[in-house]
Amino acid sequence: MQISDLPYPDPGVPDARSGPRFLLWLGRGQLGGQLKSLCWGILHFSGIAGLPYAVGLGVDAVVERDANRLLLVGALLLLIGVAISVGDAMLHRTAVTNWITAAARVQQLLARKTAELGSALTRRVAAGEVVAVSTGDVEKIGWFVEAVSRFLAAVFAVVLVCVGLLFYAPELGVVVAVGVPVIALASLPLLPRATKRADIQREKAGKATELASDTVAGLRVLRGIGGEELFLGRYREASQEVRKAAVRSARMWALISAIQVLLPGALLITVVWYGATLVVDGRIAVGELVAAFSAVATLLYPLRHFEEIAMSYSFSRPSAKRAARVLSLTRTDAAEDGAGTGAGAGAVQAPAAGGDLYDPLTGLLAPAGRFTAVVCGDPDLAGRLAERLGGHPMDDDGKDDATGDGPSVLLGGVALDELALDTARTLVLVQDKDPVLLSGTLRELFDVPASGAVDSGAALAAAQCGDVLDALLQSAPDGIDDPMDARITERGRSLSGGQRQRLALARSLVTDPEVLVLDEPTSAVDSHTEARIADGVATLRTGRTTVVLASSPLLLDRADRVVLIDGGTVAAVGTHRELLHREPLYRAVVTREPDEEQQQPLARLELTELEEALTEIEESA
C-alpha cells in the first residue's frame, strides 16, 4: 500500500489478545510492503556482502599484474556500488512506508475505538495512558514494523558473508562463522533487564503525562484556589523520576551497544592476526586476507540491525500491549460477540420513531415527545445515568448497583445495546456536563450529522448565544464580518465556562436527535439566561423526546414531567410544583434546604417548651 492511499478504507479487526499477537497481526496485514522492503534490503546488503570479495579479487589482480582481470574487478565494483546505492534508497523508502502505514493503521483503530466508547474510554483507561498510546506508542510500534525487513535482509547478508568466506578462505571462514553467532547472541542475556528498565521508564513517563494533562485541564481552577504550585511541584517530582529511569535504561542500552562494538573489534583483530600468520606460512594469498578483513569489517554494519531489532521489539512490545488493551475494550463487558458494537450479524433493526425511552434498572420512563427532567441527589450518579440512557452503560468497578451491569435501556421496546453503534448514536445523543469544543470556526463546529430540521441560527437563539457570537466577532481578525467564520481556540479556552456550555448545547440542538439527553446543560450560566434557555429548548424540542438531568427549579418548572431518583431507582414522579409540595426529599435537593422531616421534631420540641414557659408566666401572674 502506498502512503497516498492512506487512510485505510477499513483498518480491519485487530488481534488484541496480547501485545505480540497485535504486532503479528500488523505484520500479516503488511506482507506486501514487507516483501518489497526485504527484496530491496537483500539487494542492498548483497552488494555490501560482495564488496570484500571484489576488493580481494582486485588485490590479487594487482599482485599478479593482470590488467584484464583488474578491469573486470572495476566493473564489478561499479555494479556493486549501484546495487548498494539503489538498494539503500529503495529500502529506506519502503521501510518508512511500512512505518507510516503501520502507525496510520494503529491510529485509525484507536480513533475508531475512541468513537465507539466515547467517554467510557477515559473511565476505563487513564487519560495519560490514552495520550501515550496515541502518540509515543504508535511511533514505537511503527519502528518495530519498519525494522523487521531490514533485520531479515541483514541476516541474509551475514549468512552470505560467512558462507562466502567458507568457500573463499576456509581457514578464516571457520573463525568468522564461529565468531559471528557469538556476537549476534551476546546481548540476549542483557535484554530482559534492559526491557524491564525501559518498561519502568515508560510507566513513569505515562504517569507524568497523565499528571501534566490533568494539571493543564484544571489550571484555571487550580489558580482560583492557589493550588497550581502544589501540582507543578508534583509534576517536577514525576519528571525527575522519569529522568532517573531514563538514565538507568540508557546505561543498559549503552552496555549492549558497547558489546556490539567490542566483540566485532575482537573478532577483527583475531582474523587479522590469524590471517597474517596464514599469509606468512603461504597457506592463503594476500587477497584472501584482505577479503576476510574487509568482510569482518563490513559485518559491523548488518550486525547493528541485530541490536536495532532487539531494541525496537523491547520498546514496541509494551506499547503494543497498551494499544491492545485499549483496542480490546467493548461498549459492555458482555458484548464480546460483536453485537454490542453493531458489527455482528446480531445487530437488530432500529425501533420505529416515537417510542418511549425506558431504563429497566432505575425504572426511569421518558415518554416520547415529552420534556422529562430527572433529579438526582448525587451528581456522579446523574452523570452515569446519562451514559446509560445513551446506551453506554458503565461498570466502573463492577460494584455500582445504580448504574453498573444490568439490562439495557430500551427505546421503543428495543435494547440500545443491541443496535448498531451508528444507529444508536443517531437515535440518542448525550451531552455530558463538560462538553468539548474542538478548535476551528463556528461554522465547522456546527458541521455535524443532523436531521436538517433545525438550523444553526435557531439553535444558537434557543441556547441564548447572542453574546457569544459578539465575543467571537470582536476577537476575530479584521475582515471577518460573519461570526460563523470566527475561530474557536482549542477546547474553547478563550471562552468562559457558560459560553462554552451554551455553544455545546446549540450544537446538540442542531443535530435534532430523536432523544436528546442533557446533563446539567445550564450549570455555568446565570438564572436569567437559564430561564430563557429553558424556554428556548422546550420550544425547539416540541414533539421530540428530551431528558434533562438537573436540579435547577427554572429547568424543572419548564419540564412536562419530573422524575426523582433516590438510591438508584425512581422515588417519585410528577410536575415540579407537585413534587415540591408532597416530596420532602425532592424539596431538599431542589431548594438546597435541610429535609423538613428532620426539622419537625425540633420544631415540636421548641413549641412544647414555649407552651410550658407561657403556663409558668400565667401561674406566676
Coordinates of C-alpha atoms in Angstrom, one line a residue:
M1 CA 0.0 0.0 0.0
Q2 CA 1.3 3.5 -0.9
I3 CA 1.2 6.4 1.5
S4 CA -1.0 8.3 -0.9
D5 CA -3.7 5.6 -0.4
L6 CA -4.0 6.3 3.4
P7 CA -6.1 6.3 5.4
Y8 CA -7.3 2.7 5.1
P9 CA -10.9 2.2 3.9
D10 CA -11.1 -0.3 6.7
P11 CA -8.3 -0.9 9.2
G12 CA -9.6 -4.3 10.0
V13 CA -10.4 -6.1 13.2
P14 CA -7.1 -6.4 15.2
D15 CA -6.0 -9.4 17.3
A16 CA -5.9 -7.6 20.6
R17 CA -5.4 -10.7 22.8
S18 CA -1.8 -9.6 23.6
G19 CA 1.0 -7.3 22.5
P20 CA 2.9 -9.8 20.5
R21 CA -0.3 -11.1 18.8
F22 CA -1.1 -7.5 17.9
L23 CA 2.3 -7.0 16.4
L24 CA 2.0 -10.2 14.4
W25 CA -1.4 -9.1 13.1
L26 CA 0.1 -5.8 11.9
G27 CA 2.9 -7.7 10.2
R28 CA 0.4 -10.0 8.4
G29 CA -1.5 -7.0 7.2
Q30 CA 1.5 -5.6 5.5
L31 CA 3.1 -8.7 3.9
G32 CA 3.3 -7.0 0.5
G33 CA 5.1 -4.0 1.9
Q34 CA 7.4 -6.1 4.0
L35 CA 8.3 -8.3 0.9
K36 CA 9.2 -5.2 -1.1
S37 CA 11.3 -3.9 1.6
L38 CA 13.0 -7.2 2.1
C39 CA 13.8 -7.5 -1.6
W40 CA 15.4 -4.1 -1.7
G41 CA 17.2 -4.9 1.5
I42 CA 18.6 -8.1 0.1
L43 CA 19.9 -6.1 -3.0
H44 CA 21.5 -3.5 -0.7
F45 CA 23.1 -6.0 1.7
S46 CA 24.2 -8.3 -1.1
G47 CA 26.1 -5.5 -2.6
I48 CA 27.7 -4.9 0.8
A49 CA 28.5 -8.6 1.3
G50 CA 30.0 -8.8 -2.2
L51 CA 32.2 -5.8 -1.7
P52 CA 35.0 -7.5 0.3
Y53 CA 35.4 -10.3 -2.3
A54 CA 35.6 -7.8 -5.1
V55 CA 38.3 -6.0 -3.2
G56 CA 40.2 -9.3 -2.6
L57 CA 40.0 -10.1 -6.3
G58 CA 41.3 -6.7 -7.1
V59 CA 44.2 -7.1 -4.8
D60 CA 45.1 -10.5 -6.3
A61 CA 44.9 -8.9 -9.8
V62 CA 47.3 -6.2 -8.8
V63 CA 49.7 -8.7 -7.2
E64 CA 49.6 -10.9 -10.3
R65 CA 49.7 -7.8 -12.6
D66 CA 46.6 -9.0 -14.6
A67 CA 45.2 -5.8 -16.2
N68 CA 42.2 -7.5 -17.8
R69 CA 41.2 -9.1 -14.6
L70 CA 41.6 -5.7 -12.9
L71 CA 39.2 -4.1 -15.4
L72 CA 36.7 -6.8 -14.7
V73 CA 37.0 -6.2 -11.0
G74 CA 36.5 -2.5 -11.6
A75 CA 33.3 -3.2 -13.5
L76 CA 32.2 -5.5 -10.7
L77 CA 32.8 -2.8 -8.1
L78 CA 30.8 -0.3 -10.2
L79 CA 27.9 -2.8 -10.4
I80 CA 28.1 -3.4 -6.6
G81 CA 28.1 0.3 -6.0
V82 CA 25.0 0.8 -8.0
A83 CA 23.3 -2.1 -6.2
I84 CA 24.3 -0.7 -2.8
S85 CA 23.0 2.8 -3.7
V86 CA 19.8 1.9 -5.3
G87 CA 19.0 -0.8 -2.7
D88 CA 19.7 1.6 0.1
A89 CA 17.4 4.3 -1.3
M90 CA 14.6 2.0 -2.0
L91 CA 15.0 0.1 1.3
H92 CA 14.7 3.4 3.1
R93 CA 11.7 4.4 1.1
T94 CA 9.8 1.1 1.5
A95 CA 10.7 0.7 5.2
V96 CA 9.5 4.2 6.0
T97 CA 6.3 3.4 4.1
N98 CA 5.8 0.4 6.3
W99 CA 6.4 2.5 9.4
I100 CA 3.9 5.2 8.3
T101 CA 1.2 2.7 7.2
A102 CA 1.5 0.7 10.4
A103 CA 1.3 3.9 12.5
A104 CA -1.7 5.1 10.4
R105 CA -3.5 1.7 10.9
V106 CA -3.0 1.8 14.6
Q107 CA -4.2 5.4 14.8
Q108 CA -7.3 4.6 12.8
L109 CA -8.0 1.7 15.1
L110 CA -7.6 3.9 18.1
A111 CA -9.7 6.6 16.6
R112 CA -12.5 4.1 15.8
K113 CA -12.3 2.6 19.3
T114 CA -12.4 6.1 20.8
A115 CA -15.5 7.0 18.8
E116 CA -17.1 3.7 19.8
L117 CA -16.5 4.0 23.5
G118 CA -16.9 7.8 23.9
S119 CA -16.5 9.0 27.5
A120 CA -16.3 5.4 28.6
L121 CA -12.7 5.2 27.3
T122 CA -11.3 7.6 29.9
R123 CA -13.2 5.9 32.7
R124 CA -11.7 2.6 31.9
V125 CA -8.2 3.8 30.9
A126 CA -6.3 6.7 32.4
A127 CA -6.2 9.8 30.2
G128 CA -2.4 9.8 30.3
E129 CA -2.3 6.3 29.0
V130 CA -4.6 7.2 26.2
V131 CA -2.3 10.1 25.2
A132 CA 0.8 7.8 25.4
V133 CA -0.8 5.1 23.2
S134 CA -2.0 7.5 20.5
T135 CA 1.4 9.3 20.3
G136 CA 4.6 7.7 21.6
D137 CA 3.4 4.1 21.5
V138 CA 2.2 4.4 17.9
E139 CA 5.7 5.5 16.9
K140 CA 7.4 2.6 18.7
I141 CA 5.1 0.1 17.1
G142 CA 5.8 1.6 13.7
W143 CA 9.5 1.4 14.4
F144 CA 9.4 -2.3 15.0
V145 CA 7.4 -2.9 11.8
E146 CA 9.9 -0.9 9.9
A147 CA 12.9 -2.7 11.4
V148 CA 11.7 -6.2 10.6
S149 CA 12.5 -6.1 6.9
R150 CA 15.9 -4.5 7.5
F151 CA 16.8 -7.1 10.1
L152 CA 15.9 -10.0 7.8
A153 CA 17.9 -8.5 5.0
A154 CA 20.9 -8.1 7.4
V155 CA 20.5 -11.7 8.5
F156 CA 20.7 -12.7 4.8
A157 CA 23.9 -10.6 4.4
V158 CA 25.6 -12.1 7.4
V159 CA 24.9 -15.6 6.3
L160 CA 26.1 -14.8 2.8
V161 CA 29.4 -13.3 4.1
C162 CA 30.0 -16.3 6.4
V163 CA 29.2 -18.9 3.7
G164 CA 31.2 -17.0 1.1
L165 CA 34.3 -16.9 3.4
L166 CA 34.0 -20.7 4.0
F167 CA 34.4 -21.2 0.3
Y168 CA 36.8 -18.3 -0.5
A169 CA 39.2 -18.7 2.5
P170 CA 38.1 -21.8 4.5
E171 CA 40.7 -21.3 7.3
L172 CA 39.5 -17.8 8.1
G173 CA 35.9 -18.6 7.2
V174 CA 35.7 -21.1 10.1
V175 CA 36.8 -18.4 12.5
V176 CA 34.3 -15.9 11.2
A177 CA 31.5 -18.5 11.1
V178 CA 32.0 -19.3 14.8
G179 CA 32.5 -15.7 15.9
V180 CA 29.6 -14.1 14.3
P181 CA 26.8 -16.1 16.0
V182 CA 28.6 -15.4 19.3
I183 CA 28.5 -11.6 18.6
A184 CA 24.8 -11.8 17.5
L185 CA 23.7 -13.6 20.6
A186 CA 26.0 -12.0 23.2
S187 CA 23.4 -9.3 24.0
L188 CA 20.5 -11.7 24.6
P189 CA 21.2 -12.2 28.4
L190 CA 21.0 -8.4 28.9
L191 CA 17.8 -7.8 27.0
P192 CA 15.3 -8.8 29.8
R193 CA 17.0 -6.4 32.2
A194 CA 17.1 -3.7 29.5
T195 CA 13.4 -4.3 28.7
K196 CA 12.4 -4.1 32.4
R197 CA 14.2 -0.8 32.8
A198 CA 12.6 0.5 29.6
D199 CA 9.2 -0.6 30.9
I200 CA 9.7 1.3 34.2
Q201 CA 10.7 4.4 32.3
R202 CA 7.6 4.3 30.1
E203 CA 5.4 3.6 33.1
K204 CA 6.7 6.6 34.9
A205 CA 6.5 8.7 31.7
G206 CA 2.8 7.7 31.3
K207 CA 2.1 8.8 34.9
A208 CA 3.9 12.1 34.4
T209 CA 1.9 12.7 31.1
E210 CA -1.3 12.0 32.9
L211 CA -0.4 14.3 35.7
A212 CA 0.5 17.0 33.2
S213 CA -2.7 16.7 31.2
D214 CA -4.8 16.8 34.4
T215 CA -2.9 19.9 35.6
V216 CA -3.3 21.7 32.4
A217 CA -7.0 20.8 32.1
G218 CA -7.7 22.1 35.7
L219 CA -5.2 25.0 35.6
R220 CA -8.0 27.7 35.8
V221 CA -9.5 26.0 38.9
L222 CA -6.1 25.5 40.4
R223 CA -5.2 29.1 40.0
G224 CA -8.5 30.1 41.7
I225 CA -7.7 28.1 44.8
G226 CA -3.9 28.8 44.7
G227 CA -3.0 25.2 44.1
E228 CA -1.1 25.4 40.9
E229 CA 2.3 25.4 42.6
L230 CA 1.4 22.2 44.5
F231 CA 0.5 20.3 41.3
L232 CA 3.5 21.8 39.4
G233 CA 5.7 20.6 42.2
R234 CA 4.3 17.1 41.9
Y235 CA 4.9 17.2 38.2
R236 CA 8.5 18.3 38.8
E237 CA 9.0 15.3 41.1
A238 CA 7.4 13.0 38.5
S239 CA 9.6 14.3 35.7
Q240 CA 12.7 13.8 37.8
E241 CA 11.6 10.2 38.4
V242 CA 11.3 9.8 34.6
R243 CA 14.8 11.3 34.1
K244 CA 16.3 8.9 36.6
A245 CA 14.6 5.9 35.0
A246 CA 15.6 7.1 31.5
V247 CA 19.3 7.3 32.6
R248 CA 19.1 3.8 34.1
S249 CA 17.6 2.5 30.9
A250 CA 20.1 4.3 28.7
R251 CA 23.0 2.8 30.7
M252 CA 21.8 -0.7 29.9
W253 CA 21.4 0.0 26.2
A254 CA 24.8 1.7 26.2
L255 CA 26.3 -1.5 27.6
I256 CA 24.5 -3.5 24.8
S257 CA 25.9 -1.1 22.2
A258 CA 29.4 -1.4 23.6
I259 CA 29.2 -5.2 23.4
Q260 CA 28.1 -4.8 19.7
V261 CA 31.3 -2.7 19.1
L262 CA 33.8 -4.6 21.3
L263 CA 33.1 -8.1 20.2
P264 CA 33.3 -7.4 16.4
G265 CA 36.5 -5.5 17.1
A266 CA 37.9 -8.5 18.9
L267 CA 36.9 -10.7 16.0
L268 CA 38.5 -8.4 13.6
I269 CA 41.8 -8.4 15.5
T270 CA 41.7 -12.2 15.7
V271 CA 41.1 -12.5 11.9
V272 CA 44.0 -10.1 11.1
W273 CA 46.4 -11.9 13.5
Y274 CA 45.5 -15.4 12.3
G275 CA 45.3 -14.4 8.7
A276 CA 48.7 -12.7 8.8
T277 CA 50.1 -16.0 10.2
L278 CA 48.5 -17.9 7.3
V279 CA 49.9 -15.5 4.8
V280 CA 53.4 -15.8 6.2
D281 CA 53.1 -19.6 6.1
G282 CA 51.9 -19.3 2.5
R283 CA 48.7 -21.1 3.2
I284 CA 46.5 -18.2 1.8
A285 CA 47.1 -15.3 -0.6
V286 CA 47.2 -11.7 0.4
G287 CA 44.0 -11.0 -1.5
E288 CA 42.2 -13.6 0.6
L289 CA 43.4 -11.9 3.8
V290 CA 42.2 -8.6 2.6
A291 CA 38.9 -10.1 1.6
A292 CA 38.5 -11.7 5.0
F293 CA 39.5 -8.5 6.8
S294 CA 37.1 -6.4 4.7
A295 CA 34.3 -9.0 5.2
V296 CA 34.6 -8.8 9.0
A297 CA 34.8 -5.0 8.9
T298 CA 31.7 -5.0 6.7
L299 CA 29.8 -7.2 9.1
L300 CA 29.7 -4.4 11.6
Y301 CA 27.0 -2.7 9.6
P302 CA 24.5 -5.6 9.3
L303 CA 25.2 -6.6 12.9
R304 CA 23.9 -3.2 14.1
H305 CA 20.5 -4.3 12.9
F306 CA 20.5 -7.1 15.4
E307 CA 20.8 -4.6 18.1
E308 CA 18.1 -2.4 16.5
I309 CA 15.6 -5.2 16.2
A310 CA 16.1 -6.1 19.9
M311 CA 15.6 -2.5 20.9
S312 CA 12.6 -1.9 18.7
Y313 CA 10.9 -5.1 20.0
S314 CA 11.6 -4.4 23.6
F315 CA 10.2 -0.9 23.2
S316 CA 7.3 -1.9 21.0
R317 CA 6.1 -4.9 23.0
P318 CA 4.8 -2.9 26.0
S319 CA 3.5 -0.3 23.6
A320 CA 1.6 -2.9 21.6
K321 CA 0.3 -4.3 24.9
R322 CA -1.1 -1.0 25.9
A323 CA -2.6 -0.5 22.4
A324 CA -4.1 -4.0 22.5
R325 CA -5.6 -3.3 25.9
V326 CA -7.4 -0.2 24.6
L327 CA -8.5 -1.9 21.4
S328 CA -9.9 -4.9 23.3
L329 CA -12.4 -2.7 25.2
T330 CA -16.0 -3.0 24.3
R331 CA -19.1 -1.0 25.0
T332 CA -20.2 -3.5 27.5
D333 CA -18.2 -6.4 29.0
A334 CA -20.8 -8.8 27.8
A335 CA -20.6 -7.6 24.2
E336 CA -17.8 -10.0 23.2
D337 CA -19.7 -11.4 20.2
G338 CA -19.8 -8.1 18.3
A339 CA -23.4 -7.4 18.9
G340 CA -22.6 -4.6 21.3
T341 CA -20.8 -2.7 18.6
G342 CA -23.3 -3.4 15.9
A343 CA -20.6 -5.2 13.9
G344 CA -22.0 -8.6 14.2
A345 CA -24.9 -10.2 12.4
G346 CA -26.9 -10.0 15.6
A347 CA -27.5 -6.2 15.3
V348 CA -31.2 -5.6 15.3
Q349 CA -33.2 -3.1 13.4
A350 CA -33.8 0.4 14.7
P351 CA -37.1 0.9 16.5
A352 CA -39.9 2.9 15.0
A353 CA -40.0 6.6 15.6
G354 CA -41.9 7.8 18.6
G355 CA -41.0 5.2 21.1
D356 CA -40.6 5.8 24.8
L357 CA -37.2 5.7 26.5
Y358 CA -37.2 3.3 29.4
D359 CA -34.4 2.2 31.8
P360 CA -35.3 -1.1 33.5
L361 CA -32.6 -0.8 36.0
T362 CA -33.8 2.5 37.6
G363 CA -37.4 2.4 36.4
L364 CA -37.0 5.8 34.6
L365 CA -39.5 6.4 31.8
A366 CA -39.2 9.3 29.4
P367 CA -42.4 9.4 27.3
A368 CA -41.9 10.0 23.6
G369 CA -42.2 13.7 22.5
R370 CA -42.2 15.0 26.1
F371 CA -39.7 17.1 28.1
T372 CA -38.7 15.0 31.1
A373 CA -36.5 16.3 33.9
V374 CA -34.6 14.0 36.2
V375 CA -33.4 15.0 39.7
C376 CA -30.6 13.0 41.4
G377 CA -29.1 14.0 44.8
D378 CA -25.8 12.5 43.7
P379 CA -24.1 14.4 40.7
D380 CA -21.9 11.4 39.9
L381 CA -25.0 9.2 39.7
A382 CA -26.6 11.7 37.3
G383 CA -23.6 11.5 35.0
R384 CA -23.5 7.7 35.0
L385 CA -27.3 7.6 34.4
A386 CA -26.9 9.9 31.4
E387 CA -24.4 7.4 30.0
R388 CA -26.8 4.6 30.5
L389 CA -29.6 6.5 28.8
G390 CA -27.3 6.9 25.8
G391 CA -26.7 3.2 25.5
H392 CA -23.3 3.3 27.0
P393 CA -23.6 1.6 30.4
M394 CA -20.6 2.0 32.7
D395 CA -19.3 -0.6 35.2
D396 CA -16.5 1.4 36.7
D397 CA -15.5 -1.2 39.2
G398 CA -18.4 -3.6 38.7
K399 CA -19.9 -2.8 42.0
D400 CA -22.2 0.1 41.3
D401 CA -25.8 -1.1 41.8
A402 CA -27.3 2.0 40.3
T403 CA -25.5 2.2 37.0
G404 CA -23.4 -0.9 36.7
D405 CA -24.1 -4.1 34.8
G406 CA -27.8 -4.5 34.2
P407 CA -30.5 -4.7 31.4
S408 CA -30.0 -2.3 28.5
V409 CA -32.0 0.9 28.2
L410 CA -35.0 0.4 25.8
L411 CA -36.1 2.8 23.1
G412 CA -39.5 1.9 21.7
G413 CA -39.0 -1.6 23.2
V414 CA -35.7 -2.2 21.5
A415 CA -32.5 -2.5 23.6
L416 CA -30.0 0.2 22.6
D417 CA -27.0 -2.2 23.2
E418 CA -28.3 -4.5 20.5
L419 CA -28.4 -1.7 17.9
A420 CA -25.6 -0.9 15.5
L421 CA -23.4 1.7 17.1
D422 CA -24.0 4.4 14.5
T423 CA -27.8 3.8 14.7
A424 CA -27.8 4.1 18.5
R425 CA -25.8 7.3 18.3
T426 CA -28.2 8.8 15.7
L427 CA -31.3 8.0 17.8
V428 CA -29.9 9.1 21.2
L429 CA -27.5 11.9 21.8
V430 CA -26.0 12.5 25.2
Q431 CA -24.3 15.8 26.1
D432 CA -22.4 15.5 29.4
K433 CA -21.8 18.3 31.9
D434 CA -18.3 19.0 30.5
P435 CA -18.7 19.0 26.7
V436 CA -15.6 19.5 24.5
L437 CA -15.4 22.2 21.7
L438 CA -12.9 21.4 19.0
S439 CA -10.8 24.1 17.6
G440 CA -11.9 25.6 14.3
T441 CA -14.5 28.0 13.0
L442 CA -18.0 28.2 14.5
R443 CA -19.3 27.0 11.1
E444 CA -17.2 23.9 11.4
L445 CA -18.4 23.3 15.0
F446 CA -22.0 23.0 13.7
D447 CA -21.0 20.9 10.7
V448 CA -22.2 17.7 12.4
P449 CA -24.6 14.9 11.3
A450 CA -28.1 16.3 11.7
S451 CA -31.7 15.8 10.6
G452 CA -31.7 19.2 8.9
A453 CA -34.9 20.3 10.7
V454 CA -33.0 22.7 13.0
D455 CA -30.6 25.3 11.5
S456 CA -27.7 26.8 13.4
G457 CA -29.4 30.1 13.8
A458 CA -32.4 28.7 15.6
A459 CA -30.2 26.5 17.8
L460 CA -28.0 29.5 18.8
A461 CA -31.0 31.5 19.6
A462 CA -32.5 28.8 21.8
A463 CA -29.3 28.4 23.6
Q464 CA -29.0 32.2 24.2
C465 CA -25.7 32.5 22.4
G466 CA -26.0 36.1 21.2
D467 CA -23.3 37.4 23.5
V468 CA -21.0 34.5 22.5
L469 CA -21.3 35.5 18.8
D470 CA -20.5 39.1 19.7
A471 CA -17.4 38.0 21.7
L472 CA -16.2 35.8 18.9
L473 CA -16.7 38.5 16.3
Q474 CA -14.8 41.0 18.4
S475 CA -11.8 38.7 18.9
A476 CA -11.8 37.7 15.2
P477 CA -9.2 39.2 12.8
D478 CA -10.2 42.2 10.6
G479 CA -12.2 41.3 7.5
I480 CA -14.4 38.7 9.2
D481 CA -18.0 40.0 9.4
D482 CA -19.8 36.8 10.0
P483 CA -19.4 35.3 13.5
M484 CA -19.8 31.8 11.9
D485 CA -16.4 32.3 10.4
A486 CA -14.8 33.3 13.7
R487 CA -12.4 30.7 15.1
I488 CA -12.7 28.9 18.4
T489 CA -9.4 28.1 20.2
E490 CA -8.5 24.6 21.4
R491 CA -11.3 23.3 23.7
G492 CA -12.8 26.8 23.6
R493 CA -10.3 28.1 26.2
S494 CA -10.8 31.7 25.2
L495 CA -14.5 31.5 26.2
S496 CA -16.0 31.4 29.6
G497 CA -17.5 28.2 31.0
G498 CA -21.0 29.4 30.4
Q499 CA -20.2 30.4 26.8
R500 CA -18.7 27.0 26.1
Q501 CA -21.7 25.3 27.7
R502 CA -24.2 27.3 25.5
L503 CA -22.3 26.6 22.3
A504 CA -22.2 22.9 23.1
L505 CA -26.0 23.0 23.8
A506 CA -26.6 24.7 20.5
R507 CA -24.5 22.1 18.7
S508 CA -26.6 19.3 20.3
L509 CA -29.9 21.1 19.3
V510 CA -28.7 21.3 15.7
T511 CA -28.3 17.5 15.5
D512 CA -32.0 17.2 16.4
P513 CA -31.9 13.5 17.5
E514 CA -35.0 11.6 18.3
V515 CA -33.9 11.6 22.0
L516 CA -31.7 14.3 23.5
V517 CA -30.2 13.7 26.9
L518 CA -28.6 16.8 28.6
D519 CA -26.6 16.5 31.8
E520 CA -26.6 19.8 33.7
P521 CA -26.7 21.9 30.5
T522 CA -27.0 25.3 32.3
S523 CA -24.9 24.8 35.4
A524 CA -22.5 27.6 34.4
V525 CA -25.0 30.3 33.4
D526 CA -26.9 32.9 35.4
S527 CA -30.6 32.4 36.4
H528 CA -32.0 34.9 33.9
T529 CA -30.2 33.2 31.0
E530 CA -31.1 29.8 32.4
A531 CA -34.8 30.7 32.3
R532 CA -34.6 31.8 28.7
I533 CA -32.6 28.7 27.7
A534 CA -35.3 26.5 29.4
D535 CA -38.0 28.2 27.3
G536 CA -35.9 28.0 24.1
V537 CA -35.0 24.3 24.5
A538 CA -38.6 23.4 25.4
T539 CA -40.0 25.3 22.4
L540 CA -37.4 24.0 19.9
R541 CA -37.7 20.4 21.1
T542 CA -41.5 20.4 20.9
G543 CA -42.6 16.9 19.8
R544 CA -39.2 15.4 20.4
T545 CA -38.1 13.4 23.5
T546 CA -35.8 15.4 25.7
V547 CA -34.3 14.3 29.0
V548 CA -32.6 16.8 31.3
L549 CA -30.7 15.8 34.4
A550 CA -30.7 18.9 36.6
S551 CA -31.7 20.3 39.9
S552 CA -32.4 23.9 38.8
P553 CA -36.0 24.9 39.6
L554 CA -36.1 27.1 36.4
L555 CA -35.5 24.0 34.2
L556 CA -37.6 21.7 36.3
D557 CA -40.6 24.1 36.2
R558 CA -40.5 24.0 32.4
A559 CA -40.5 20.2 32.2
D560 CA -43.6 18.3 31.3
R561 CA -42.6 15.5 33.8
V562 CA -40.1 15.4 36.6
V563 CA -38.6 12.2 38.0
L564 CA -36.9 11.9 41.3
I565 CA -34.1 9.3 41.6
D566 CA -33.1 8.1 45.0
G567 CA -30.9 5.2 45.8
G568 CA -30.6 4.3 42.1
T569 CA -34.3 3.9 41.5
V570 CA -37.3 6.1 40.8
A571 CA -38.7 7.5 44.0
A572 CA -41.4 9.9 42.8
V573 CA -42.9 11.2 39.5
G574 CA -44.9 14.4 38.9
T575 CA -44.6 18.0 37.9
H576 CA -42.1 20.3 39.6
R577 CA -44.8 22.1 41.7
E578 CA -46.5 18.8 42.7
L579 CA -43.2 17.3 44.0
L580 CA -42.3 20.5 45.9
H581 CA -45.5 20.2 47.9
R582 CA -45.6 16.4 48.6
E583 CA -41.9 15.2 48.5
P584 CA -39.6 16.5 51.3
L585 CA -36.6 14.8 49.7
Y586 CA -37.2 16.5 46.4
R587 CA -37.7 19.8 48.1
A588 CA -34.4 19.4 50.0
V589 CA -32.5 18.6 46.8
V590 CA -34.0 21.4 44.7
T591 CA -34.2 24.2 47.2
R592 CA -30.8 23.2 48.9
E593 CA -32.6 23.3 52.3
P594 CA -32.4 20.6 55.0
D595 CA -35.1 18.0 55.0
E596 CA -38.2 19.3 56.7
E597 CA -38.9 16.0 58.2
Q598 CA -35.7 16.3 60.1
Q599 CA -36.7 19.7 61.3
Q600 CA -40.2 18.7 62.6
P601 CA -39.1 17.0 65.8
L602 CA -37.0 20.1 66.7
A603 CA -39.9 22.4 65.9
R604 CA -42.3 20.4 68.1
L605 CA -39.8 20.4 70.9
E606 CA -39.5 24.2 70.7
L607 CA -43.3 24.6 70.6
T608 CA -43.7 22.5 73.7
E609 CA -41.0 24.5 75.6
L610 CA -42.8 27.7 74.6
E611 CA -46.2 26.5 75.9
E612 CA -44.6 25.4 79.2
A613 CA -43.0 28.9 79.6
L614 CA -46.3 30.6 78.9
T615 CA -48.1 28.4 81.5
E616 CA -45.5 29.3 84.1
I617 CA -45.9 33.0 83.4
E618 CA -49.7 32.8 83.7
E619 CA -49.4 30.9 87.0
S620 CA -47.0 33.4 88.5
A621 CA -49.2 36.3 87.5

